[in-house]
Amino acid sequence: MTLSDRLRDRTVGAVVALTALSVALRLVDLGGRIAHWDEGRVAYWIVEYGETGVLFYRPIVHGPLLKLVNAPLFDLFGATDAVMRLFPALVGGLLPLVALAFRHRLRDAAVVALAGLLALDPALLYYSRFMRNDILVAVFCFVAFAALVRAIDFDDGRYLAIAAVALAVGFGAKENALAYLFAFVGAAGLLAIHRLAFAYFDDRSPTSELKGLLRREFDGVRRRARAIVGSVVAFVAVVVYVYAPRGQLPSKGTYYRSCSGYDPIVGIGGAPTLGEALANPFALPRLAWFTLGSTAELYACQWVTPRTDDPNPYVEYFAELATITGEASAALVGLAVVGFAIALYRPGLPDDLVSFCFYWGAASMVGYPLITDIGGAAWLVVHIVLPLAVPAAFAAAVLYDAGQDARAHEDTVSVAVSVLLTALLVGSVVSTGYATSFDRPTADENPLVQYAQPSAETQATLLDMRTLADRADGTDVVLAGANLSELTGGGELDRRPHCADWFELLPLPWYFEAGDMETECAPDEADLEAALGDEPPVVIAKQADSALVDGRIDDRYDRRVHRMRTTGNEYVYYVDTSRLE
């Protein structure tokens, strides 16, 4: 075995070790943080799917992948915060392995640095420990990109199939996989422009350079036409499988709820479910047409039309996203800028992979404030730092090489500077990751925490509620006051408790459902008097309605005040602690 082979083996070993660390960091105390509002609503609907077997595309829930994976996990391991986050944690934890796909493009030090950044970056770590679709679509699209690079570089059509399936699974996680395609196109255009610019400054004809680029791409497409067609078929098949309705279809009004005032092109009448199409293969074309067509219409109604009719306050959203990115991933972003500059201005042609990924990250930074539906959406940072990790790793490898060269020349000052810079960068990543994911995962000052995150101390009360529900018969929780009562349940989109202001109450409906808690509402004094007569283990009221309860509740109830958002929106929990003894 040559020295190069041994070095490559050490590189693989280092990446595997970093991946093991990455998985461990994402699994430790995975259920320790109380569910975010968004986690709570999706987790509730996953439980609902597990109970009913009914699934159809609802844009506000994003892609069905989480439901398809988590429903069986809930059956196997129980419906808990840790289990609901297990799939995103494992997918995000295994992300560093993708660094090995770029070994032919990056030096070994850069491959290891890339794996380290993918394992430790605070934004990637935090949202791998969070049940949202963002880390899923990001990872699968990154895998698709890596496979596409290898397909082009090695002229191997087999990688196209991997890219197609990974991209389809990314679409199954969240529809903004489409934004990745736009980012790829934008980055490719910018890469072509800078290739033409370098041709001009090198006294080569930009026109000839452009013709050469187009000719090579055309020849590649022609050689791999069959593989491309097969990949498209695989992509469509996976997307249809993931998005196909299951169980039974609701009414047209319920299915197209996101398209209010719009007459859909793809009718729901006669559309088969996945089970019906598998039982009758002649219905598969109709299933494919309905699934793809109606999904596209629903996506446009929910996410495209509102942004065109009522554009976002772009500057505000951009500033918020840039601030969060800078605070959470300062080391990675700084390294990415340096890496891009080095790749661009070092002697010879710039590195296409480094430049492309930098342009990809920059396009994401510019584009997401246009398409997001809310400001301060910290999970969007994932889509920016993931591609920027490549130029950042390139810069880290340059720093490592500089330190090695200085050591070989016994330049102690340069060695010390390299060690100091490395320590500062690693220290920044590790300290920020620890603070955001483990020390203060719900704190308002945490840049990665979105507003709808309840306070950490609520978790202990929820555990007491589950214990009391297991011991009690009858009503487990009473929701007191008019502010928590609003008839929202029933109908095809059933939401329990039926009497509650369901979206205001989130994430509590998830905990009620997971803990099998019987809940009733007491919106006025008479209802509350009647409910308290049954001595419920727990009473919950908004702070504004707490006076209604304070004068009527027994002394054995412990009064606890918890924030249900990062700031404000306080709920008062009255817990009968005598039953916990």
GROMACS .gro file of N, CA, C and O in nm, residues 1 33 86 95 97 110 153 201 217-218 224 227 239 258 271 286 384 437 441 463 479 497 528 534:
model
   96
    1MET      N    1   0.085  -0.120   0.000
    1MET     CA    2   0.000   0.000   0.000
    1MET      C    3   0.088   0.124   0.000
    1MET      O    4   0.183   0.137   0.078
   33ARG      N    5  -3.579   1.884   2.510
   33ARG     CA    6  -3.640   2.015   2.482
   33ARG      C    7  -3.788   1.996   2.457
   33ARG      O    8  -3.830   1.908   2.383
   86LEU      N    9  -3.621   1.143   1.602
   86LEU     CA   10  -3.519   1.042   1.574
   86LEU      C   11  -3.479   1.040   1.427
   86LEU      O   12  -3.358   1.036   1.395
   95LEU      N   13  -2.494   1.296   0.780
   95LEU     CA   14  -2.456   1.391   0.676
   95LEU      C   15  -2.305   1.398   0.650
   95LEU      O   16  -2.264   1.410   0.533
   97LEU      N   17  -2.086   1.186   0.616
   97LEU     CA   18  -2.040   1.082   0.522
   97LEU      C   19  -2.040   1.131   0.378
   97LEU      O   20  -1.964   1.081   0.295
  110ALA      N   21  -0.929   1.881   0.330
  110ALA     CA   22  -1.057   1.948   0.306
  110ALA      C   23  -1.174   1.853   0.326
  110ALA      O   24  -1.280   1.893   0.375
  153ASP      N   25  -1.828   1.397  -1.337
  153ASP     CA   26  -1.683   1.383  -1.334
  153ASP      C   27  -1.636   1.246  -1.381
  153ASP      O   28  -1.529   1.234  -1.443
  201PHE      N   29  -0.959   3.723  -1.930
  201PHE     CA   30  -0.837   3.779  -1.869
  201PHE      C   31  -0.714   3.693  -1.899
  201PHE      O   32  -0.601   3.740  -1.882
  217GLU      N   33  -2.124   1.961  -2.236
  217GLU     CA   34  -2.249   1.925  -2.168
  217GLU      C   35  -2.342   1.850  -2.264
  217GLU      O   36  -2.406   1.752  -2.226
  218PHE      N   37  -2.350   1.897  -2.387
  218PHE     CA   38  -2.436   1.832  -2.486
  218PHE      C   39  -2.389   1.689  -2.513
  218PHE      O   40  -2.470   1.596  -2.521
  224ARG      N   41  -2.539   0.983  -2.221
  224ARG     CA   42  -2.611   0.926  -2.107
  224ARG      C   43  -2.762   0.947  -2.119
  224ARG      O   44  -2.832   0.956  -2.018
  227ALA      N   45  -2.968   0.681  -1.939
  227ALA     CA   46  -2.958   0.694  -1.793
  227ALA      C   47  -3.040   0.813  -1.745
  227ALA      O   48  -3.104   0.808  -1.638
  239VAL      N   49  -4.161   1.034  -0.624
  239VAL     CA   50  -4.246   1.148  -0.585
  239VAL      C   51  -4.392   1.104  -0.577
  239VAL      O   52  -4.463   1.139  -0.481
  258SER      N   53  -5.640   2.495   0.053
  258SER     CA   54  -5.540   2.600   0.031
  258SER      C   55  -5.570   2.683  -0.093
  258SER      O   56  -5.509   2.789  -0.112
  271ALA      N   57  -6.048   0.998  -0.844
  271ALA     CA   58  -5.905   0.979  -0.821
  271ALA      C   59  -5.882   0.862  -0.727
  271ALA      O   60  -5.947   0.853  -0.623
  286ARG      N   61  -5.370   0.724  -1.368
  286ARG     CA   62  -5.460   0.823  -1.308
  286ARG      C   63  -5.406   0.871  -1.172
  286ARG      O   64  -5.414   0.989  -1.139
  384ILE      N   65  -2.854   2.763   0.385
  384ILE     CA   66  -2.746   2.854   0.347
  384ILE      C   67  -2.610   2.796   0.386
  384ILE      O   68  -2.517   2.793   0.305
  437SER      N   69  -2.765   2.425   2.132
  437SER     CA   70  -2.834   2.296   2.130
  437SER      C   71  -2.850   2.230   2.266
  437SER      O   72  -2.942   2.150   2.286
  441PRO      N   73  -3.135   2.571   2.473
  441PRO     CA   74  -3.204   2.536   2.347
  441PRO      C   75  -3.341   2.601   2.330
  441PRO      O   76  -3.401   2.591   2.223
  463LEU      N   77  -4.437   1.641   3.210
  463LEU     CA   78  -4.411   1.506   3.261
  463LEU      C   79  -4.502   1.473   3.378
  463LEU      O   80  -4.553   1.360   3.389
  479LEU      N   81  -5.929   2.299   3.051
  479LEU     CA   82  -5.882   2.424   2.992
  479LEU      C   83  -5.980   2.533   3.034
  479LEU      O   84  -6.095   2.535   2.991
  497PRO      N   85  -5.822   1.869   2.140
  497PRO     CA   86  -5.960   1.871   2.189
  497PRO      C   87  -6.050   1.961   2.105
  497PRO      O   88  -6.011   2.072   2.068
  528LEU      N   89  -6.659   2.615   3.479
  528LEU     CA   90  -6.541   2.588   3.563
  528LEU      C   91  -6.582   2.528   3.697
  528LEU      O   92  -6.517   2.435   3.747
  534ASP      N   93  -6.532   1.783   3.979
  534ASP     CA   94  -6.481   1.648   3.951
  534ASP      C   95  -6.335   1.631   3.990
  534ASP      O   96  -6.277   1.524   3.966
   0.00000   0.00000   0.00000
